[in-house]
Amino acid sequence: MTHLVEAIDVVKEFKGPRKDPLGLRHLTVHAVNGVSFTLDRGETLGVVGESGCGKSTLGRVVMRLLPATDGVVLLDGQDTAVLEKQDKKALRRRMQMVFQDPYASLNPRMTVGEVLAEPFLVHDRTKRKDAQSEVAELLSVVGLSPEHAGRYPHEFSGGQRQRVGIARALALNPDVVVLDEPVSALDVSIQAGVVNLLKKLQDERGMAYFFIAHDLSVVKHISDRVAVMYLGKIVEVGTRNAIYGEARHPYTRALMSAVPIPDPTLERRRKRIILEGEVPSPIDPPSGCHFRTRCWKATEICAAEEPPLSGDSPDHLFACHHPVETPVLLGSTTAAP
């Protein structure tokens, strides 16, 4: 079976301006280090992890906004790097992105109507005189009034601007949408409206979402599968129920212990897993398991060998020599390590 999107051993490195202490080589930031995943039509893959783990960089590599240092990203079995060379416009019609800051991603000198008409004109989908009706329909789809087309981005609230960003991404009916923390800059009440809008549009149009976020509650609500990243690598991936109900990697377990529980009694009783130490530098990551310097279960083998991403089921994979055995359901009392 051919997946809609398949990433195979994707690596993204950035060469720094500084050299090592001996002046022999430029320092290299290992932002994404051998990541593989699949994404099918109508599916949402949530990607979570601490700041600096490589989530956004991975999203930009998938979109071909950044070229991969190594590895490939396939769209319907075809290398996106080759597709981009053959016809960049065709690739852009199939893959779109919603950015974290809606204000920074919209041209302040263009009205919303002009912003939304641009995809149709650039890709020759309609004539300029007919673009107004297309814009009006897009605004209605994302819950805005066609009368808003004459306004500029600064005249909208944050939630409205994000809806405009979503409308622009959906203009050409893409197959894949990369969402880079699309609700993190919004108030909680507005977040719910935007997330529900995304789910509704996905149900209607069958798009696949690559959903990057910090908020684990939002990811649980919208995702079918979840990938957990740490220092450029995926350390655990599985179905939503597997990750939130039976997390096996110690890092995932620590993340889940920080998710608020809407039950004051349980929230007071459970114990948060506090990770000690700083996140290692992506310039010089630890040998073996990257998480071992902060893991309470680390042993000598963790420093000597990098654990493979494996598991008892293809629906739940984790990279750990000493996985957590006892399942802990989100919402129950979490024991400290």
Short mmCIF file of C-alpha atoms in Angstrom, two decimals:
data_model
loop_
_atom_site.label_atom_id
_atom_site.label_comp_id
_atom_site.label_asym_id
_atom_site.label_seq_id
_atom_site.Cartn_x
_atom_site.Cartn_y
_atom_site.Cartn_z
CA MET A 1 0.00 0.00 0.00
CA THR A 2 1.33 3.43 -0.98
CA HIS A 3 1.07 6.04 1.75
CA LEU A 4 0.11 9.59 0.85
CA VAL A 5 3.27 10.90 2.56
CA GLU A 6 6.24 8.79 3.58
CA ALA A 7 9.44 10.14 5.10
CA ILE A 8 12.46 7.81 5.03
CA ASP A 9 15.51 8.53 7.20
CA VAL A 10 15.15 12.30 6.87
CA VAL A 11 18.16 14.29 8.06
CA LYS A 12 18.44 18.08 8.24
CA GLU A 13 21.67 19.70 9.36
CA PHE A 14 22.66 23.36 9.53
CA LYS A 15 26.28 24.38 9.20
CA GLY A 16 27.09 27.03 11.81
CA PRO A 17 29.28 30.10 11.22
CA ARG A 18 31.58 29.15 14.10
CA LYS A 19 34.25 26.45 14.03
CA ASP A 20 35.19 23.96 16.73
CA PRO A 21 37.78 24.98 19.36
CA LEU A 22 40.62 23.71 17.14
CA GLY A 23 39.31 25.64 14.13
CA LEU A 24 39.20 22.47 12.03
CA ARG A 25 35.54 22.29 11.04
CA HIS A 26 32.32 24.27 11.17
CA LEU A 27 29.96 23.31 13.97
CA THR A 28 26.91 21.43 12.70
CA VAL A 29 23.42 21.60 14.21
CA HIS A 30 21.70 18.21 13.87
CA ALA A 31 18.12 19.51 13.77
CA VAL A 32 16.48 16.37 12.37
CA ASN A 33 18.38 13.11 12.64
CA GLY A 34 17.07 10.07 10.74
CA VAL A 35 13.30 10.52 11.06
CA SER A 36 10.85 8.18 9.31
CA PHE A 37 7.04 8.26 9.38
CA THR A 38 3.97 7.73 7.20
CA LEU A 39 0.79 9.75 6.72
CA ASP A 40 -2.36 8.53 4.96
CA ARG A 41 -5.29 10.35 3.41
CA GLY A 42 -7.74 11.80 5.92
CA GLU A 43 -5.34 11.11 8.80
CA THR A 44 -3.86 13.51 11.32
CA LEU A 45 -0.36 12.86 12.66
CA GLY A 46 0.35 14.96 15.74
CA VAL A 47 4.01 15.80 16.42
CA VAL A 48 4.96 16.85 19.95
CA GLY A 49 8.12 17.55 21.91
CA GLU A 50 10.05 20.27 23.71
CA SER A 51 11.13 23.47 21.99
CA GLY A 52 14.17 22.83 19.82
CA CYS A 53 13.44 19.14 19.24
CA GLY A 54 13.11 19.63 15.46
CA LYS A 55 9.32 19.59 14.98
CA SER A 56 9.04 22.77 12.92
CA THR A 57 12.19 21.97 10.93
CA LEU A 58 10.74 18.57 10.05
CA GLY A 59 7.50 20.23 8.92
CA ARG A 60 9.43 22.60 6.65
CA VAL A 61 11.43 19.73 5.18
CA VAL A 62 8.18 17.86 4.44
CA MET A 63 6.90 21.01 2.70
CA ARG A 64 10.17 21.44 0.76
CA LEU A 65 10.60 24.89 2.29
CA LEU A 66 13.93 23.45 3.45
CA PRO A 67 15.88 20.84 1.47
CA ALA A 68 16.72 17.64 3.32
CA THR A 69 20.40 17.00 3.98
CA ASP A 70 19.75 13.29 3.54
CA GLY A 71 16.78 10.96 3.20
CA VAL A 72 13.65 11.42 1.09
CA VAL A 73 10.05 12.54 1.47
CA LEU A 74 7.64 10.73 -0.85
CA LEU A 75 4.24 12.00 -1.99
CA ASP A 76 2.16 9.14 -3.43
CA GLY A 77 5.41 7.21 -3.81
CA GLN A 78 7.26 9.99 -5.68
CA ASP A 79 10.21 11.95 -4.34
CA THR A 80 9.06 15.51 -3.59
CA ALA A 81 12.52 16.86 -4.48
CA VAL A 82 12.08 15.48 -8.00
CA LEU A 83 8.47 16.66 -8.19
CA GLU A 84 9.55 20.16 -7.20
CA LYS A 85 12.10 20.29 -10.03
CA GLN A 86 9.55 19.02 -12.54
CA ASP A 87 6.69 21.33 -11.55
CA LYS A 88 6.92 23.36 -8.35
CA LYS A 89 3.43 24.79 -8.78
CA ALA A 90 1.91 21.31 -9.01
CA LEU A 91 3.62 20.29 -5.76
CA ARG A 92 2.41 23.46 -4.02
CA ARG A 93 -1.16 22.75 -5.09
CA ARG A 94 -0.99 19.42 -3.29
CA MET A 95 0.92 20.52 -0.16
CA GLN A 96 0.16 23.65 1.85
CA MET A 97 1.17 25.06 5.25
CA VAL A 98 -0.45 27.05 8.06
CA PHE A 99 2.12 28.97 10.10
CA GLN A 100 2.22 29.65 13.83
CA ASP A 101 1.97 33.44 13.67
CA PRO A 102 -0.98 34.38 11.44
CA TYR A 103 -0.04 38.06 11.38
CA ALA A 104 3.55 37.46 10.23
CA SER A 105 2.40 35.10 7.46
CA LEU A 106 -0.06 37.60 5.90
CA ASN A 107 1.05 40.53 3.76
CA PRO A 108 0.01 43.67 5.72
CA ARG A 109 -0.26 45.68 2.49
CA MET A 110 -2.79 43.35 0.90
CA THR A 111 -6.45 43.06 1.79
CA VAL A 112 -7.72 39.66 2.85
CA GLY A 113 -9.54 39.43 -0.46
CA GLU A 114 -6.28 39.95 -2.35
CA VAL A 115 -4.46 37.42 -0.14
CA LEU A 116 -7.08 34.74 -0.79
CA ALA A 117 -7.41 35.50 -4.49
CA GLU A 118 -3.68 35.13 -5.06
CA PRO A 119 -3.58 31.28 -5.11
CA PHE A 120 -6.32 31.13 -7.74
CA LEU A 121 -4.55 33.69 -9.95
CA VAL A 122 -1.03 32.30 -9.57
CA HIS A 123 -2.18 28.77 -10.39
CA ASP A 124 -4.54 29.90 -13.20
CA ARG A 125 -7.58 28.44 -11.47
CA THR A 126 -9.84 31.41 -12.27
CA LYS A 127 -9.84 34.79 -13.96
CA ARG A 128 -9.36 37.93 -11.89
CA LYS A 129 -12.95 39.04 -12.43
CA ASP A 130 -14.25 35.71 -11.05
CA ALA A 131 -11.88 35.53 -8.08
CA GLN A 132 -14.21 37.53 -5.84
CA SER A 133 -16.79 34.73 -5.73
CA GLU A 134 -14.06 32.19 -4.89
CA VAL A 135 -12.84 34.42 -2.05
CA ALA A 136 -16.35 34.85 -0.69
CA GLU A 137 -16.84 31.08 -0.63
CA LEU A 138 -13.52 30.54 1.15
CA LEU A 139 -14.36 33.09 3.82
CA SER A 140 -17.71 31.42 4.42
CA VAL A 141 -16.05 28.01 4.72
CA VAL A 142 -13.81 29.21 7.59
CA GLY A 143 -16.62 31.03 9.39
CA LEU A 144 -15.93 34.61 8.24
CA SER A 145 -18.18 36.99 6.35
CA PRO A 146 -17.58 37.78 2.65
CA GLU A 147 -17.71 41.42 3.73
CA HIS A 148 -14.34 40.89 5.46
CA ALA A 149 -12.60 40.63 2.07
CA GLY A 150 -11.94 44.38 1.96
CA ARG A 151 -10.18 44.52 5.34
CA TYR A 152 -6.47 44.37 6.06
CA PRO A 153 -4.87 41.77 8.40
CA HIS A 154 -4.38 44.29 11.26
CA GLU A 155 -8.16 44.81 11.39
CA PHE A 156 -8.77 41.22 12.50
CA SER A 157 -8.38 39.44 15.83
CA GLY A 158 -5.78 36.69 16.22
CA GLY A 159 -8.37 33.94 15.77
CA GLN A 160 -9.80 35.59 12.66
CA ARG A 161 -6.33 36.00 11.16
CA GLN A 162 -5.62 32.32 11.72
CA ARG A 163 -8.87 31.48 9.94
CA VAL A 164 -7.67 33.58 7.02
CA GLY A 165 -4.40 31.61 7.03
CA ILE A 166 -6.35 28.35 7.00
CA ALA A 167 -8.55 29.63 4.16
CA ARG A 168 -5.47 30.50 2.10
CA ALA A 169 -4.00 27.02 2.67
CA LEU A 170 -7.28 25.37 1.61
CA ALA A 171 -7.82 27.50 -1.49
CA LEU A 172 -6.49 24.88 -3.93
CA ASN A 173 -7.90 21.81 -2.13
CA PRO A 174 -4.50 20.34 -1.12
CA ASP A 175 -3.96 16.72 -0.19
CA VAL A 176 -1.61 17.53 2.73
CA VAL A 177 -1.60 20.47 5.13
CA VAL A 178 1.32 21.04 7.52
CA LEU A 179 0.08 22.96 10.57
CA ASP A 180 2.94 24.47 12.58
CA GLU A 181 1.47 25.23 16.01
CA PRO A 182 -1.60 26.88 14.45
CA VAL A 183 -3.35 27.60 17.76
CA SER A 184 -0.48 28.28 20.19
CA ALA A 185 -0.78 32.07 19.85
CA LEU A 186 -4.54 32.09 20.43
CA ASP A 187 -6.69 32.27 23.56
CA VAL A 188 -7.99 28.93 24.83
CA SER A 189 -11.61 29.70 23.88
CA ILE A 190 -10.53 30.62 20.34
CA GLN A 191 -8.27 27.56 20.10
CA ALA A 192 -11.29 25.27 20.44
CA GLY A 193 -13.08 26.99 17.56
CA VAL A 194 -10.06 26.75 15.23
CA VAL A 195 -9.38 23.09 16.09
CA ASN A 196 -13.03 22.15 15.55
CA LEU A 197 -12.94 24.02 12.23
CA LEU A 198 -9.88 22.01 11.15
CA LYS A 199 -11.60 18.72 12.04
CA LYS A 200 -14.76 19.75 10.18
CA LEU A 201 -12.83 20.71 7.04
CA GLN A 202 -10.84 17.48 7.16
CA ASP A 203 -14.04 15.43 7.34
CA GLU A 204 -15.47 17.32 4.36
CA ARG A 205 -12.37 17.35 2.15
CA GLY A 206 -10.37 14.28 3.22
CA MET A 207 -7.08 16.13 3.73
CA ALA A 208 -4.15 14.76 5.71
CA TYR A 209 -2.79 16.93 8.54
CA PHE A 210 0.77 17.04 9.86
CA PHE A 211 -0.07 18.80 13.13
CA ILE A 212 2.82 20.29 15.14
CA ALA A 213 2.03 21.48 18.66
CA HIS A 214 3.18 21.86 22.25
CA ASP A 215 -0.28 21.51 23.78
CA LEU A 216 -0.79 17.80 24.40
CA SER A 217 -4.51 18.29 25.08
CA VAL A 218 -5.04 19.83 21.64
CA VAL A 219 -2.99 17.08 20.00
CA LYS A 220 -5.07 14.41 21.74
CA HIS A 221 -8.28 16.03 20.50
CA ILE A 222 -7.32 16.29 16.82
CA SER A 223 -4.80 13.50 16.13
CA ASP A 224 -5.27 9.91 14.96
CA ARG A 225 -1.62 9.06 15.60
CA VAL A 226 1.04 10.87 17.63
CA ALA A 227 4.83 11.05 17.17
CA VAL A 228 6.99 12.21 20.09
CA MET A 229 10.29 13.89 19.16
CA TYR A 230 13.37 14.46 21.29
CA LEU A 231 16.55 16.12 20.04
CA GLY A 232 15.86 15.51 16.35
CA LYS A 233 14.58 11.94 16.64
CA ILE A 234 11.20 10.26 16.99
CA VAL A 235 11.36 8.34 20.28
CA GLU A 236 7.78 7.02 20.27
CA VAL A 237 4.96 6.88 17.74
CA GLY A 238 1.59 5.22 17.86
CA THR A 239 -2.14 5.62 17.86
CA ARG A 240 -3.63 8.31 20.06
CA ASN A 241 -4.88 5.74 22.58
CA ALA A 242 -1.50 3.99 22.70
CA ILE A 243 0.46 7.18 23.35
CA TYR A 244 -1.94 8.73 25.83
CA GLY A 245 -2.95 5.51 27.55
CA GLU A 246 0.12 3.25 27.40
CA ALA A 247 3.20 5.41 26.84
CA ARG A 248 6.31 3.23 27.03
CA HIS A 249 9.18 5.70 26.55
CA PRO A 250 10.27 7.50 29.74
CA TYR A 251 10.31 10.86 27.93
CA THR A 252 6.75 10.39 26.69
CA ARG A 253 5.70 9.37 30.19
CA ALA A 254 7.21 12.58 31.59
CA LEU A 255 5.36 14.67 28.99
CA MET A 256 2.06 12.97 29.78
CA SER A 257 2.48 13.63 33.48
CA ALA A 258 2.36 17.36 32.71
CA VAL A 259 -1.04 17.24 30.97
CA PRO A 260 -3.67 18.87 33.26
CA ILE A 261 -6.51 16.61 34.41
CA PRO A 262 -10.00 18.18 34.65
CA ASP A 263 -10.52 16.52 38.04
CA PRO A 264 -9.17 18.46 41.06
CA THR A 265 -8.98 15.34 43.24
CA LEU A 266 -6.90 13.33 40.77
CA GLU A 267 -4.80 16.38 39.91
CA ARG A 268 -3.81 16.81 43.58
CA ARG A 269 -3.04 13.11 44.07
CA ARG A 270 -0.86 12.46 41.05
CA LYS A 271 2.86 13.23 40.99
CA ARG A 272 4.54 15.09 38.18
CA ILE A 273 7.66 13.52 36.66
CA ILE A 274 10.28 16.26 36.76
CA LEU A 275 13.18 15.70 34.37
CA GLU A 276 16.56 16.75 35.73
CA GLY A 277 19.31 18.39 33.72
CA GLU A 278 19.30 20.48 30.57
CA VAL A 279 18.38 19.38 27.06
CA PRO A 280 21.68 18.45 25.35
CA SER A 281 22.92 20.60 22.48
CA PRO A 282 21.93 19.44 18.97
CA ILE A 283 25.49 20.40 17.96
CA ASP A 284 26.94 17.59 20.07
CA PRO A 285 24.16 15.12 21.03
CA PRO A 286 24.94 12.31 23.48
CA SER A 287 26.05 8.91 22.22
CA GLY A 288 23.58 6.05 22.16
CA CYS A 289 20.15 7.15 23.37
CA HIS A 290 19.92 10.95 23.21
CA PHE A 291 17.59 10.99 26.23
CA ARG A 292 19.89 9.01 28.54
CA THR A 293 21.42 12.12 30.19
CA ARG A 294 18.01 12.99 31.69
CA CYS A 295 16.51 9.50 32.06
CA TRP A 296 16.05 7.86 35.46
CA LYS A 297 16.23 4.37 33.86
CA ALA A 298 19.50 4.85 31.94
CA THR A 299 22.22 2.17 32.16
CA GLU A 300 25.52 1.51 30.38
CA ILE A 301 23.85 0.06 27.29
CA CYS A 302 21.98 3.34 26.77
CA ALA A 303 25.31 5.13 26.24
CA ALA A 304 26.80 2.39 24.08
CA GLU A 305 23.92 1.57 21.72
CA GLU A 306 21.20 3.67 20.12
CA PRO A 307 17.87 1.89 20.68
CA PRO A 308 15.91 1.08 17.49
CA LEU A 309 12.34 2.26 17.00
CA SER A 310 10.47 -0.98 17.58
CA GLY A 311 7.60 -2.49 19.56
CA ASP A 312 5.17 -5.36 19.99
CA SER A 313 2.75 -3.82 17.47
CA PRO A 314 3.27 -1.75 14.30
CA ASP A 315 0.70 0.66 15.76
CA HIS A 316 2.97 1.50 18.71
CA LEU A 317 6.74 1.86 18.35
CA PHE A 318 9.25 3.22 20.86
CA ALA A 319 13.04 3.64 20.98
CA CYS A 320 14.10 2.59 24.46
CA HIS A 321 16.29 -0.14 26.00
CA HIS A 322 14.28 0.00 29.26
CA PRO A 323 10.68 0.91 28.38
CA VAL A 324 8.19 1.67 31.13
CA GLU A 325 6.23 -1.53 31.69
CA THR A 326 3.21 -0.42 33.73
CA PRO A 327 0.58 1.31 31.61
CA VAL A 328 -0.64 4.58 33.08
CA LEU A 329 -3.86 5.99 31.70
CA LEU A 330 -4.03 9.75 31.34
CA GLY A 331 -6.29 10.85 34.13
CA SER A 332 -5.17 8.28 36.72
CA THR A 333 -2.64 8.75 39.48
CA THR A 334 0.86 8.91 38.00
CA ALA A 335 3.61 7.43 40.10
CA ALA A 336 6.91 9.26 40.26
CA PRO A 337 9.93 7.35 38.95
#
